[in-house]
Short mmCIF file of C-alpha atoms in Angstrom, two decimals:
data_model
loop_
_atom_site.label_atom_id
_atom_site.label_comp_id
_atom_site.label_asym_id
_atom_site.label_seq_id
_atom_site.Cartn_x
_atom_site.Cartn_y
_atom_site.Cartn_z
CA MET A 959 0.00 0.00 0.00
CA ARG A 960 1.36 3.40 -0.95
CA TYR A 961 0.67 6.48 1.09
CA ARG A 962 0.74 10.03 -0.14
CA ASP A 963 4.08 11.45 0.93
CA GLU A 964 3.95 15.25 1.03
CA ASN A 965 7.74 15.59 1.34
CA LYS A 966 8.25 13.56 -1.80
CA ILE A 967 5.63 15.57 -3.71
CA GLN A 968 7.33 18.77 -2.59
CA ALA A 969 10.73 17.51 -3.76
CA ILE A 970 9.30 16.48 -7.13
CA ARG A 971 7.56 19.85 -7.56
CA GLU A 972 10.60 21.92 -6.64
CA CYS A 973 12.84 19.88 -8.88
CA ALA A 974 10.43 20.18 -11.81
CA ILE A 975 10.23 23.97 -11.41
CA GLU A 976 14.01 24.22 -11.30
CA MET A 977 14.51 22.00 -14.35
CA VAL A 978 11.96 23.83 -16.48
CA ALA A 979 13.19 27.23 -15.28
CA LYS A 980 16.79 26.44 -16.18
CA GLU A 981 16.51 24.18 -19.21
CA GLY A 982 13.09 24.84 -20.69
CA LEU A 983 10.43 22.35 -21.72
CA GLU A 984 12.15 20.75 -24.67
CA ASN A 985 14.11 18.10 -22.80
CA PHE A 986 11.85 17.86 -19.79
CA GLY A 987 10.50 14.39 -19.07
CA ILE A 988 9.37 12.17 -16.21
CA ASN A 989 12.47 10.02 -16.33
CA ARG A 990 14.90 12.92 -16.23
CA LEU A 991 12.89 14.52 -13.46
CA ALA A 992 12.96 11.29 -11.45
CA LYS A 993 16.75 11.12 -11.70
CA ALA A 994 17.16 14.75 -10.67
CA ALA A 995 14.72 14.44 -7.76
CA GLY A 996 16.23 11.19 -6.55
CA VAL A 997 12.99 9.23 -6.81
CA SER A 998 11.94 6.44 -9.14
CA PRO A 999 9.73 7.23 -12.15
CA ALA A 1000 7.06 5.02 -10.56
CA THR A 1001 6.88 7.41 -7.62
CA ILE A 1002 6.16 10.35 -9.90
CA TYR A 1003 3.48 8.36 -11.70
CA ILE A 1004 1.74 7.73 -8.40
CA TYR A 1005 0.98 11.44 -8.20
CA TYR A 1006 0.76 12.48 -11.84
CA LYS A 1007 -0.52 10.60 -14.85
CA ASP A 1008 1.93 12.12 -17.31
CA LYS A 1009 4.14 15.10 -18.06
CA GLU A 1010 1.17 17.28 -19.05
CA ASP A 1011 -0.66 16.49 -15.84
CA LEU A 1012 2.43 17.32 -13.79
CA LEU A 1013 3.17 20.64 -15.51
CA THR A 1014 -0.47 21.70 -15.47
CA SER A 1015 -0.84 20.89 -11.80
CA ILE A 1016 2.35 22.75 -10.87
CA SER A 1017 1.49 25.79 -12.95
CA ILE A 1018 -1.94 26.02 -11.30
CA GLU A 1019 -0.40 25.88 -7.82
CA GLU A 1020 2.31 28.39 -8.69
CA GLY A 1021 -0.25 30.66 -10.35
CA ILE A 1022 -2.38 30.68 -7.21
CA LYS A 1023 0.70 31.40 -5.09
CA MET A 1024 1.62 34.29 -7.35
CA THR A 1025 -1.84 35.90 -7.39
CA GLN A 1026 -2.15 35.58 -3.62
CA ALA A 1027 1.25 37.19 -3.12
CA THR A 1028 0.39 40.01 -5.51
CA LEU A 1029 -2.93 40.79 -3.81
CA LYS A 1030 -1.53 40.80 -0.26
CA ASP A 1031 -2.67 43.95 1.64
CA PHE A 1032 -4.05 45.32 -1.64
CA ASP A 1033 -7.49 46.88 -1.91
CA PRO A 1034 -8.94 48.09 -5.24
CA LYS A 1035 -10.38 51.07 -3.35
CA MET A 1036 -6.92 52.37 -2.46
CA SER A 1037 -5.75 55.66 -3.95
CA PHE A 1038 -3.89 55.12 -7.20
CA LYS A 1039 -0.47 55.92 -5.78
CA GLU A 1040 -0.89 53.87 -2.61
CA GLY A 1041 -2.29 50.87 -4.49
CA LEU A 1042 0.46 50.92 -7.07
CA TRP A 1043 3.14 51.02 -4.35
CA VAL A 1044 1.60 47.98 -2.63
CA GLN A 1045 1.60 46.23 -6.01
CA TRP A 1046 5.24 47.09 -6.62
CA LYS A 1047 6.32 45.87 -3.20
CA ASN A 1048 4.34 42.62 -3.56
CA ARG A 1049 5.48 41.92 -7.09
CA ALA A 1050 9.12 42.69 -6.28
CA ALA A 1051 9.06 40.50 -3.17
CA PHE A 1052 7.50 37.60 -5.05
CA ALA A 1053 9.81 37.87 -8.05
CA LEU A 1054 12.93 38.13 -5.88
CA ASP A 1055 11.93 35.30 -3.50
CA ASN A 1056 10.66 33.04 -6.27
CA HIS A 1057 13.20 33.55 -8.96
CA LEU A 1058 12.84 29.99 -10.27
CA SER A 1059 9.08 30.14 -10.22
CA ALA A 1060 9.16 33.34 -12.30
CA ASN A 1061 11.46 31.66 -14.84
CA PHE A 1062 9.19 28.62 -14.86
CA PHE A 1063 6.27 30.86 -15.89
CA GLU A 1064 8.43 32.55 -18.49
CA GLN A 1065 9.14 29.15 -20.07
CA LEU A 1066 5.46 28.20 -20.04
CA ARG A 1067 4.50 31.55 -21.53
CA ASN A 1068 6.12 30.46 -24.78
CA SER A 1069 4.50 27.03 -24.81
CA THR A 1070 1.22 25.24 -25.35
CA TYR A 1071 0.68 25.38 -21.57
CA LYS A 1072 -0.02 29.08 -21.85
CA ASP A 1073 -3.81 28.72 -21.85
CA LYS A 1074 -3.79 26.60 -18.71
CA MET A 1075 -1.50 29.06 -17.05
CA MET A 1076 -3.81 31.93 -17.99
CA GLU A 1077 -6.75 30.11 -16.40
CA THR A 1078 -4.87 30.15 -13.12
CA ILE A 1079 -4.76 33.93 -13.10
CA THR A 1080 -7.91 34.02 -11.14
CA HIS A 1081 -11.06 35.92 -11.72
CA GLU A 1082 -10.47 37.59 -8.36
CA PHE A 1083 -7.12 38.91 -9.53
CA ARG A 1084 -8.44 40.30 -12.81
CA ARG A 1085 -11.35 41.95 -11.04
CA ALA A 1086 -9.18 43.51 -8.34
CA MET A 1087 -6.82 44.97 -10.96
CA GLY A 1088 -9.70 46.10 -13.21
CA ASP A 1089 -11.63 47.75 -10.37
CA TYR A 1090 -8.52 49.47 -9.09
CA VAL A 1091 -7.77 51.10 -12.46
CA HIS A 1092 -11.44 51.93 -13.03
CA ASN A 1093 -11.65 53.65 -9.62
CA ALA A 1094 -8.51 55.67 -10.36
CA VAL A 1095 -9.98 56.83 -13.69
CA THR A 1096 -13.33 57.72 -12.06
CA ARG A 1097 -11.55 59.74 -9.36
CA GLY A 1098 -9.65 61.57 -12.09
CA GLU A 1099 -6.26 60.34 -10.87
CA ILE A 1100 -5.23 58.83 -14.20
CA ASP A 1101 -6.45 59.01 -17.81
CA GLU A 1102 -8.18 56.11 -19.47
CA MET A 1103 -5.70 54.24 -21.68
CA PRO A 1104 -5.24 50.90 -23.42
CA LEU A 1105 -4.21 48.07 -21.06
CA GLU A 1106 -0.89 47.64 -22.89
CA VAL A 1107 0.01 51.30 -22.41
CA TYR A 1108 -0.96 51.10 -18.74
CA TRP A 1109 1.02 47.93 -18.05
CA SER A 1110 4.08 49.11 -19.98
CA VAL A 1111 4.30 52.24 -17.87
CA ALA A 1112 2.94 50.96 -14.53
CA PHE A 1113 4.77 47.61 -14.21
CA ALA A 1114 7.33 47.02 -16.95
CA PRO A 1115 9.88 49.39 -15.31
CA LEU A 1116 9.76 47.27 -12.14
CA TYR A 1117 10.31 44.04 -14.07
CA SER A 1118 13.17 45.70 -15.86
CA LEU A 1119 14.89 46.40 -12.52
CA ILE A 1120 14.26 42.81 -11.41
CA LYS A 1121 15.77 41.51 -14.64
CA PHE A 1122 18.86 43.68 -14.16
CA HIS A 1123 19.11 42.36 -10.60
CA ASN A 1124 18.81 38.72 -11.63
CA GLU A 1125 21.48 39.20 -14.27
CA GLY A 1126 23.66 41.12 -11.81
CA GLN A 1127 24.24 43.85 -14.36
CA SER A 1128 22.34 46.52 -16.23
CA LEU A 1129 23.49 48.35 -19.37
CA GLY A 1130 26.96 47.88 -20.78
CA GLY A 1131 27.91 45.50 -17.97
CA ARG A 1132 27.28 48.02 -15.13
CA LYS A 1133 26.94 46.11 -11.86
CA PHE A 1134 23.41 46.28 -10.48
CA LYS A 1135 21.74 45.26 -7.24
CA PHE A 1136 18.04 45.81 -6.54
CA SER A 1137 17.14 47.90 -3.51
CA GLU A 1138 14.02 49.50 -2.08
CA LYS A 1139 15.65 52.94 -2.64
CA ILE A 1140 16.11 52.27 -6.38
CA MET A 1141 12.59 50.85 -6.56
CA LYS A 1142 11.14 53.97 -4.89
CA GLU A 1143 13.05 56.29 -7.21
CA THR A 1144 11.74 54.44 -10.28
CA PHE A 1145 8.26 54.28 -8.77
CA ASP A 1146 8.18 58.07 -8.29
CA CYS A 1147 9.00 58.58 -11.97
CA VAL A 1148 6.26 56.11 -12.99
CA VAL A 1149 3.68 57.82 -10.80
CA LYS A 1150 4.63 61.21 -12.27
CA GLY A 1151 4.17 59.79 -15.74
CA LEU A 1152 0.79 58.19 -15.06
CA MET A 1153 -0.98 60.60 -12.72
CA LYS A 1154 -2.73 63.72 -13.92
CA MET B 456 -13.08 -2.62 12.19
CA ASN B 457 -9.31 -2.65 12.15
CA ALA B 458 -7.09 -0.02 10.56
CA ARG B 459 -6.38 -2.11 7.54
CA SER B 460 -9.93 -2.66 6.46
CA GLN B 461 -10.69 1.01 7.10
CA ASN B 462 -7.91 1.90 4.70
CA LYS B 463 -9.45 -0.37 2.14
CA ILE B 464 -12.57 1.76 2.11
CA VAL B 465 -11.04 5.22 2.02
CA MET B 466 -7.82 4.60 0.10
CA GLN B 467 -7.49 4.44 -3.62
CA HIS B 468 -4.69 2.29 -4.89
CA VAL B 469 -2.49 3.70 -7.57
CA LEU B 470 -0.76 0.94 -9.47
CA ILE B 471 2.08 1.69 -11.87
CA PHE B 472 3.24 -0.62 -14.68
CA LYS B 473 5.82 -0.68 -17.41
CA THR B 474 4.20 -1.81 -20.69
CA ASN B 475 4.70 -1.82 -24.45
CA ILE B 476 1.39 -0.08 -25.16
CA ALA B 477 3.08 2.46 -27.40
CA THR B 478 0.43 3.50 -29.89
CA ALA B 479 -3.17 4.66 -29.94
CA GLN B 480 -4.03 1.41 -31.70
CA ALA B 481 -2.46 -0.66 -28.91
CA ARG B 482 -4.26 1.46 -26.37
CA SER B 483 -7.60 0.87 -28.05
CA LYS B 484 -7.03 -2.89 -27.84
CA VAL B 485 -6.57 -2.94 -24.07
CA ALA B 486 -9.16 -0.23 -23.39
CA PRO B 487 -12.34 -2.41 -23.44
CA LEU B 488 -10.82 -4.93 -21.01
CA LEU B 489 -9.74 -2.29 -18.50
CA ASP B 490 -12.96 -0.30 -18.86
CA GLN B 491 -15.04 -3.38 -18.00
CA GLN B 492 -13.42 -3.98 -14.61
CA PRO B 493 -15.56 -2.67 -11.77
CA PHE B 494 -12.53 -2.41 -9.45
CA ILE B 495 -10.73 -0.06 -11.87
CA GLU B 496 -11.73 3.51 -11.27
CA LYS B 497 -9.58 5.08 -13.98
CA TRP B 498 -6.51 4.30 -16.00
CA THR B 499 -4.11 6.10 -18.31
CA VAL B 500 -1.14 5.18 -20.49
CA ASP B 501 1.70 7.65 -20.95
CA MET B 502 2.68 6.79 -24.51
CA GLU B 503 5.33 9.51 -24.56
CA ASP B 504 7.30 7.72 -21.87
CA VAL B 505 9.98 5.18 -22.72
CA ASP B 506 8.27 2.67 -20.42
CA CYS B 507 4.74 3.43 -21.77
CA VAL B 508 3.65 3.68 -18.17
CA LEU B 509 0.19 2.35 -17.39
CA ARG B 510 -1.31 4.04 -14.34
CA VAL B 511 -4.34 2.45 -12.76
CA VAL B 512 -6.43 3.87 -9.95
CA ALA B 513 -8.17 0.88 -8.40
CA ALA B 514 -10.33 0.03 -5.43
CA GLU B 515 -8.16 -2.98 -4.67
CA PRO B 516 -4.38 -3.49 -4.64
CA VAL B 517 -4.35 -6.23 -7.26
CA PRO B 518 -1.43 -5.68 -9.66
CA ASP B 519 -1.48 -9.32 -10.75
CA ARG B 520 -5.00 -8.99 -12.11
CA ILE B 521 -4.01 -5.94 -14.18
CA ILE B 522 -0.95 -7.76 -15.51
CA ALA B 523 -3.12 -10.74 -16.47
CA LEU B 524 -5.57 -8.46 -18.30
CA ILE B 525 -2.84 -6.74 -20.31
CA ASN B 526 -1.09 -10.04 -21.06
CA ALA B 527 -4.43 -11.42 -22.28
CA SER B 528 -4.39 -8.65 -24.90
CA GLU B 529 -0.93 -9.88 -25.85
CA TYR B 530 0.88 -6.86 -24.49
CA GLU B 531 3.67 -6.83 -21.96
CA CYS B 532 3.08 -5.53 -18.48
CA ALA B 533 5.27 -5.51 -15.37
CA GLU B 534 4.88 -3.62 -12.13
CA LEU B 535 7.20 -0.61 -11.95
CA GLU B 536 8.85 -0.59 -8.55
CA ASP B 537 9.36 2.48 -6.37
#
């Protein structure tokens, strides 16, 4: 009789995230995962019926983790500036603490798993973000604009800093380390650009 | 009721086998036999895997019966050990 072993599941999950994050999906398979995780392929098959099932299940769990982290202490009724700062802090903390998880999503983004990943971005998350922007427009804090324009100004600068940090360098090989001070400086420029 | 028989009621048994069910055609040959068994809740074959792993969720821990069923369809089947 086999019992569900949470430690083993955790090891399999972490190993899968790391493998996909570092090497992509192309060479990913149950047998390679089993070797890397130090379990037998049979053990993985106890929990997942195949590679698709495993990747789907992990991306759903990671997606939920990410949305929960992003919505922590956030309220769509917040003033635009306050809400955006909470978002920046949450997103930075998640991306920095879950570097592998972020790369895992990046790999899936370019794959057939994209649709399943998108489903995991919950209704709650979309609504919170939508309401927040709508409230800011209604209060006259920001202009109405296409989502792409909004995201490119509101969040892309933050992800740019995180990317520099992860690579350890910015432009022309300049050494770079992320800090709250740098984040705040960038944030102030973004808020100036977006708010009326 | 002892612990063991309690487990029998609440636990599902996941049985894992190495097979040579490598194609959709092969799969369709074993499908009717597996589908007919009341003790088999669900089953899948990972045809992408080198071992064509057959995964059976069953109400009873009876690997030998599964092996007999697959062998009866003239396919190979052996329990994959942990």
